[in-house]
CSV table of C-alpha atoms and ligand atoms in Angstrom, one decimal:
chain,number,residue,atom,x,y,z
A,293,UNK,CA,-9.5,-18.0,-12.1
A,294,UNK,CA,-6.6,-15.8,-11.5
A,295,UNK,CA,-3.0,-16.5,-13.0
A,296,UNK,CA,-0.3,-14.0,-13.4
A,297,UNK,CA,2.4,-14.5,-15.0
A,298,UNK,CA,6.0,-13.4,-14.3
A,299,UNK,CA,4.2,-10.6,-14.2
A,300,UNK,CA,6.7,-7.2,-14.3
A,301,UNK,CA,5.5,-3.3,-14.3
A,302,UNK,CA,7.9,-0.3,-14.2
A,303,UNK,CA,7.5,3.5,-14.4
A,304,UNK,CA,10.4,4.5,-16.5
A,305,UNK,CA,13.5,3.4,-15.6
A,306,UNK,CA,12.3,1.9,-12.0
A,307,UNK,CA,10.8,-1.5,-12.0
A,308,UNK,CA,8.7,-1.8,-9.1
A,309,UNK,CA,6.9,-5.3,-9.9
A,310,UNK,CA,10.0,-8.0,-10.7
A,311,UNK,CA,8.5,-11.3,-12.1
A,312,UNK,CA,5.1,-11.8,-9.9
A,313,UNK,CA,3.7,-15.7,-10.6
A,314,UNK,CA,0.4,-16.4,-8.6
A,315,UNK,CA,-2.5,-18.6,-9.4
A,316,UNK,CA,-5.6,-18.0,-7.3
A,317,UNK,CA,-8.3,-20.6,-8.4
A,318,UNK,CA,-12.3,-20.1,-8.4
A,319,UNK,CA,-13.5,-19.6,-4.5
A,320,UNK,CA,-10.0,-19.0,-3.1
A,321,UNK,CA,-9.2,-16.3,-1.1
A,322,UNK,CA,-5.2,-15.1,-1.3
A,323,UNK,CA,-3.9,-12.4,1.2
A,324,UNK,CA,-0.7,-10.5,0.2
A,325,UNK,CA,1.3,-9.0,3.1
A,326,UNK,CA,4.4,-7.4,2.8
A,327,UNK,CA,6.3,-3.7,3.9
A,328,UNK,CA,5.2,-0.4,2.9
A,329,UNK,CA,6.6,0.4,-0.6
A,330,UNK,CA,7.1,-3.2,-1.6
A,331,UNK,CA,4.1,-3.3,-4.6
A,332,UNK,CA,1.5,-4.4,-3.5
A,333,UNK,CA,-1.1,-1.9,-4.6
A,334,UNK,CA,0.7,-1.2,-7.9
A,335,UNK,CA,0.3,-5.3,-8.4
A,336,UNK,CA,-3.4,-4.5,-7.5
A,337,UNK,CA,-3.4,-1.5,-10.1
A,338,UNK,CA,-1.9,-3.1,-12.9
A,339,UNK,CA,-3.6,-6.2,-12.5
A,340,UNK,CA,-6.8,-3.8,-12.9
A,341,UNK,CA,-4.9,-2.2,-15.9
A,342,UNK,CA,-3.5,1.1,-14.9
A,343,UNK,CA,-2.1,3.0,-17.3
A,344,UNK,CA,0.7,4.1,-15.5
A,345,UNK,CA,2.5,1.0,-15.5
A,346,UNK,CA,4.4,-0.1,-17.9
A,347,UNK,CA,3.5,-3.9,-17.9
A,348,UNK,CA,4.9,-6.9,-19.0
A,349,UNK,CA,3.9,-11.1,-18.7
A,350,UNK,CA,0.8,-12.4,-18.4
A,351,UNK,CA,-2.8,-11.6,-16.3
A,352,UNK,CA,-4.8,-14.4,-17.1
A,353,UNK,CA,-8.3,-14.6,-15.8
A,354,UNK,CA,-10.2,-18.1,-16.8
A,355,UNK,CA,-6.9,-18.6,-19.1
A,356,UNK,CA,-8.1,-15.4,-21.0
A,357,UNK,CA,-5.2,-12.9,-21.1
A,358,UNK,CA,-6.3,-9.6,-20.5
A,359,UNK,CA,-2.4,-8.2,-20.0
A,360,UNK,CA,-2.3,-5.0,-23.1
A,361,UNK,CA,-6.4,-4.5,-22.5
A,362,UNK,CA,-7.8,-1.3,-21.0
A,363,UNK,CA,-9.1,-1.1,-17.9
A,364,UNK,CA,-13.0,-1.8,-18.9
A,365,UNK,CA,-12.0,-4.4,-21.1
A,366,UNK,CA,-10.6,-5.7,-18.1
A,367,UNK,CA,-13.7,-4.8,-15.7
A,368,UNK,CA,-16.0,-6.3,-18.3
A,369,UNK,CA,-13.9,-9.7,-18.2
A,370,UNK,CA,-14.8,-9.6,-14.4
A,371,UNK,CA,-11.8,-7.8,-12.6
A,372,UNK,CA,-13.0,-5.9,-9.9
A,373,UNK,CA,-10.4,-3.2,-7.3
A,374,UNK,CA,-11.4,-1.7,-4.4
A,375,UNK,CA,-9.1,1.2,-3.5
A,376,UNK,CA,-6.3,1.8,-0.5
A,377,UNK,CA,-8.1,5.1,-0.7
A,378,UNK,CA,-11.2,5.1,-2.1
A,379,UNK,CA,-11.9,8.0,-4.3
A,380,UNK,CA,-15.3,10.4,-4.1
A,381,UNK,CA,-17.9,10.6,-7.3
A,382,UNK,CA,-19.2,14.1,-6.6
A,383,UNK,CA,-22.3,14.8,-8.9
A,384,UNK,CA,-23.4,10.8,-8.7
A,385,UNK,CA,-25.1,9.3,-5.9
A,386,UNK,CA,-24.8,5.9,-5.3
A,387,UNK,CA,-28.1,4.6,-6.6
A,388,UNK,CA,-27.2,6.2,-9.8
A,389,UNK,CA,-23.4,4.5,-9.6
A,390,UNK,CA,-25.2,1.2,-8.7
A,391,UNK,CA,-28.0,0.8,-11.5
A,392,UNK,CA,-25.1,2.2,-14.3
A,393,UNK,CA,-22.8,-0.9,-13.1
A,394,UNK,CA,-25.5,-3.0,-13.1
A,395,UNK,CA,-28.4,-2.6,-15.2
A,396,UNK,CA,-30.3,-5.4,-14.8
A,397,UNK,CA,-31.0,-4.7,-11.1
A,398,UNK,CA,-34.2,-2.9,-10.3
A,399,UNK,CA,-34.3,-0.3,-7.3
A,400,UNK,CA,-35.8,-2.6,-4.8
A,401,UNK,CA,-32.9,-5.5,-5.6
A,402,UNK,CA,-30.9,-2.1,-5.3
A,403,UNK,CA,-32.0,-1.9,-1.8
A,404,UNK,CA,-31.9,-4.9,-0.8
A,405,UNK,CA,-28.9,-5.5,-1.4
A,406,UNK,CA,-27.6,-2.3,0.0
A,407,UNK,CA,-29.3,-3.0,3.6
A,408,UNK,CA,-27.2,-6.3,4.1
A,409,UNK,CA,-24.3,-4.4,3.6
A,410,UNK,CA,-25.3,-1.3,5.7
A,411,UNK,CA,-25.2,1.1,2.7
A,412,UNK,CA,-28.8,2.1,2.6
A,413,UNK,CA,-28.5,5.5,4.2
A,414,UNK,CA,-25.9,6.6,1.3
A,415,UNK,CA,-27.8,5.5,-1.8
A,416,UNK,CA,-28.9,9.3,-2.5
A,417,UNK,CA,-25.6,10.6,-1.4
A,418,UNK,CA,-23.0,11.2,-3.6
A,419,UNK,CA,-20.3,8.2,-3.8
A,420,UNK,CA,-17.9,7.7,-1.6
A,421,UNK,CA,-17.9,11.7,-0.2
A,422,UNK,CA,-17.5,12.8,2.9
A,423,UNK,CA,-18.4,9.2,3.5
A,424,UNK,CA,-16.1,7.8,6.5
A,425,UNK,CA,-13.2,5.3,6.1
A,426,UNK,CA,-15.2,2.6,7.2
A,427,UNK,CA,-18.3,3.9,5.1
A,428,UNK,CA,-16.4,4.1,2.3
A,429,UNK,CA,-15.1,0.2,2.7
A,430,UNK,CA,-18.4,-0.8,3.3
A,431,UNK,CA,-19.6,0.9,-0.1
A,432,UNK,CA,-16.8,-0.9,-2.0
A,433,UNK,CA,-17.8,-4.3,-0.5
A,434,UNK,CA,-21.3,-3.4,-1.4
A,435,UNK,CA,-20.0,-2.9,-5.4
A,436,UNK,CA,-18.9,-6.4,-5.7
A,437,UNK,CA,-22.6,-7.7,-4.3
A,438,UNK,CA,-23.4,-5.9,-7.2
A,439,UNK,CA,-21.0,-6.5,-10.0
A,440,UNK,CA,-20.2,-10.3,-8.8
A,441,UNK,CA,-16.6,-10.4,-10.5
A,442,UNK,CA,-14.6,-13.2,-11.0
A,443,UNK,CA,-11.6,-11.7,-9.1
A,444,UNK,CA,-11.6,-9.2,-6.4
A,445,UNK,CA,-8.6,-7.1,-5.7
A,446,UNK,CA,-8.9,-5.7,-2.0
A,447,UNK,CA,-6.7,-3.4,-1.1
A,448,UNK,CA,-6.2,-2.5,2.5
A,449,UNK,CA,-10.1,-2.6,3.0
A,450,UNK,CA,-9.2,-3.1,6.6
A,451,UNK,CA,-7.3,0.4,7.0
A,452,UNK,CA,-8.4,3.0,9.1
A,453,UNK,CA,-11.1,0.8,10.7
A,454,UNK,CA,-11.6,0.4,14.0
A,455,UNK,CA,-12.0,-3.3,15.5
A,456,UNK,CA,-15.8,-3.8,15.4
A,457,UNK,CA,-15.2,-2.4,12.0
A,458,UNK,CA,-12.7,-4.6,10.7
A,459,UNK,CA,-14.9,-7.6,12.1
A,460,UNK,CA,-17.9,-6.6,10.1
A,461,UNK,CA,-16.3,-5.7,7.2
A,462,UNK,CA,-14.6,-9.4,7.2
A,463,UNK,CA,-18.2,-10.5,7.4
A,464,UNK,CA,-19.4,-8.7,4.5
A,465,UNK,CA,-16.7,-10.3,2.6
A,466,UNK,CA,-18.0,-13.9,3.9
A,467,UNK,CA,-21.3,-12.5,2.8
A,468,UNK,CA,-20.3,-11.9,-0.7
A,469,UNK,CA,-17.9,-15.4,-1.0
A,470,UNK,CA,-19.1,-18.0,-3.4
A,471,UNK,CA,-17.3,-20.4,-6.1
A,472,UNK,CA,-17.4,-17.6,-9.1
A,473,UNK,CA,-15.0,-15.1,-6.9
A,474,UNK,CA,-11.8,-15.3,-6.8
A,475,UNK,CA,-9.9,-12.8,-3.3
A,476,UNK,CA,-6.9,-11.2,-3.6
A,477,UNK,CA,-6.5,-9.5,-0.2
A,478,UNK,CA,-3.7,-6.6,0.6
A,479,UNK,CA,-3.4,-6.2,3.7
A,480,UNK,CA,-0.8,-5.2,7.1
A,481,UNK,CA,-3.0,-6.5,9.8
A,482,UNK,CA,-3.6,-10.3,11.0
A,483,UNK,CA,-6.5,-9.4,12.7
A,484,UNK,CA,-9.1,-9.1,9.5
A,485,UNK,CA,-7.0,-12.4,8.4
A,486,UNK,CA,-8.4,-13.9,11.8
A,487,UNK,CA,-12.2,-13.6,10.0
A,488,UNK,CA,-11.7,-15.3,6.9
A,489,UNK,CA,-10.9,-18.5,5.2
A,490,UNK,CA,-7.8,-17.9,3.9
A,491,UNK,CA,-6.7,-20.0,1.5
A,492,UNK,CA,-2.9,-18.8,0.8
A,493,UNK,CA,-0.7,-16.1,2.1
A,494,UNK,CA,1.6,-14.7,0.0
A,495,UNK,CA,4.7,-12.3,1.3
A,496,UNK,CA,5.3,-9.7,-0.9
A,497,UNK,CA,9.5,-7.7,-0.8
A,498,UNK,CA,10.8,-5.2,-2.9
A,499,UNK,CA,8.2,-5.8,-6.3
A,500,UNK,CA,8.6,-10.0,-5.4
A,501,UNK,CA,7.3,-13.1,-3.9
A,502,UNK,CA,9.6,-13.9,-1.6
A,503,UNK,CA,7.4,-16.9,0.5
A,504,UNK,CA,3.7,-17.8,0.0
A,505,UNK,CA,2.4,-20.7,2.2
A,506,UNK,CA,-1.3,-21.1,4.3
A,507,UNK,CA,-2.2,-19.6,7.3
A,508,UNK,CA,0.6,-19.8,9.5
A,509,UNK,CA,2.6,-17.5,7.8
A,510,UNK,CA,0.0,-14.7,9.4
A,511,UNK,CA,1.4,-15.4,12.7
A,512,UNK,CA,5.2,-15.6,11.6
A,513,UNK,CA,4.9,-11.8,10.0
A,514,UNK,CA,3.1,-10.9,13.3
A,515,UNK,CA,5.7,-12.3,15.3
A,516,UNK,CA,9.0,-11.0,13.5
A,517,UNK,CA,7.8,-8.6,11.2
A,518,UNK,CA,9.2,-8.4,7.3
A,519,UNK,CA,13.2,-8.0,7.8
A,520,UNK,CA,13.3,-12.0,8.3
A,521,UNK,CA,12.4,-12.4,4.5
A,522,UNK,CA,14.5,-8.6,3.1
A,523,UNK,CA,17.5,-9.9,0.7
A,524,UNK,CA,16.1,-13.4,0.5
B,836,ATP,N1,2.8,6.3,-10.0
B,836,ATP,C1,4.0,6.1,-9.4
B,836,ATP,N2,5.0,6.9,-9.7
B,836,ATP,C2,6.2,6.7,-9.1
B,836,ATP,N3,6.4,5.7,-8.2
B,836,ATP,C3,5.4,4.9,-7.9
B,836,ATP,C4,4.1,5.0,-8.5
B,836,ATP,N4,3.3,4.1,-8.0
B,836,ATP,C5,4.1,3.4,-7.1
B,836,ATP,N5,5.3,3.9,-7.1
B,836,ATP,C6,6.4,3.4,-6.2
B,836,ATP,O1,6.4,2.0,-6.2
B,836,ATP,C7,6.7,1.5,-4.9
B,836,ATP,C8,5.6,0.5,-4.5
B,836,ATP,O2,4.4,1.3,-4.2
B,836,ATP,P1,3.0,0.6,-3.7
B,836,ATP,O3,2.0,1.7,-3.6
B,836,ATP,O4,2.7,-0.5,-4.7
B,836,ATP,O5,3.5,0.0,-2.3
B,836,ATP,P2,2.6,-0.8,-1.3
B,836,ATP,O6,3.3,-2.1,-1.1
B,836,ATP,O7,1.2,-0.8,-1.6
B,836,ATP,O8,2.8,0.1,0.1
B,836,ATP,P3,1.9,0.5,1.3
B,836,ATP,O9,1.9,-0.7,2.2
B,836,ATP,O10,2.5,1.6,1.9
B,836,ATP,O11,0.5,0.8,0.7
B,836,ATP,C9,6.9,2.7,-4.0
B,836,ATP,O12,8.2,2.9,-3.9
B,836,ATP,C10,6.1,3.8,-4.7
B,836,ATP,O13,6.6,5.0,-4.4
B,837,MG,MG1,-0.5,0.1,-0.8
């Protein structure tokens, strides 16, 4: 579903993503760990096409290559980003976010959906302000019930949340996981890991993929931390 491609991005002179090759397929759900500063939200940024990265190699998404489109090109062909830090949408409310991103919901499928994932109360309040952190994830989580992409870039949806948080908002992921969706998951902490069926773990160092493998590599960063993979 997913494929990229020795997959580079710079700002300038400074190359901050070094040759990235990952294939998630349909279903799968991928978690990317690695150090603060190491890329991981730029990889989610230009695989969403981000104009401030210079990017090179290919983003393939069912062996369509969107690397060189804009960013709705890319939205329409079903790549989907949730933010680190979610940004607010003063003047639109959330009902009128949800029924421009998907017209052919009506208001009560709006609702519906918006009660499983606990959003309900914020549909006539503006999107994503003055909205907690764990509001704000819950909102994002409720976009791709509505948008059903083919791959899901989630960064750091677990941050700033505080345990029972972090459970549910694993859950709401479950909720939303079928065959058409493909995960890619940033994040620091095991603990959301510990709530999902993760399918591959992939350790990202200085703009590279230094060691991907399955689960077990969650407990091996929770035990010694990133400097057993620096300089490899
Ligand atoms: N727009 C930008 N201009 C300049 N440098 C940037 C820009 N975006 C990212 N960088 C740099 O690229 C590097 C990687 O940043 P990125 O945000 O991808 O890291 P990260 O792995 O997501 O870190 P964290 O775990 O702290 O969120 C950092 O050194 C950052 O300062
Ligand atoms: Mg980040």
């Amino acid at each position: 579903m997913l494929k990229l491609e020795n997959l580079t991005a710079s700002i300038g002179d400074v190359q901050i993503l070094k040759g990235i090759d990952l294939e998630i397929k349909p279903g799968e759900l991928h978690a990317i760990m690695g150090p603060n500063g190491s890329g991981k939200s730029t990889l989610c940024h230009v695989v969403m096409g981000n104009e401030t990265y210079q990017e090179h190699g290919k983003i393939l998404v069912e062996n369509s290559d969107l690397s060189g489109q804009k960013q709705l090109e890319r939205s329409n062909a079903g790549v989907f980003q949730s933010f680190q830090y979610p940004v607010g949408l003063p003047g639109v409310t959330l009902r009128e976010f949800s029924q421009n991103i998907n017209k052919e919901l009506n208001n009560e499928e709006i609702e519906k959906l918006a009660e499983k994932f606990s959003v309900k109360e914020f549909l006539d309040r503006e999107v994503n302000v003055d909205l907690s952190g764990g509001e704000k994830k819950r909102c994002e989580l409720f976009q791709i019930s509505l948008t059903s992409p083919k791959v899901a870039l989630l960064d750091e949806i677990d941050s700033g949340l505080d345990i029972d948080a972090i459970k549910s908002v694993a859950e709401l992921i479950n909720a939303n996981r079928d065959e058409n969706t493909s995960y890619l998951i940033v994040t620091h902490y095991s603990r959301i890991l510990k709530y999902l069926d993760v399918n591959m773990v992939h350790i990202v160092v200085d703009g590279e993929i230094v060691k991907s493998g399955s689960k077990e590599l969650i407990d091996e960063v929770d035990s010694d931390g990133y400097t057993q993979y620096q300089g490899k």
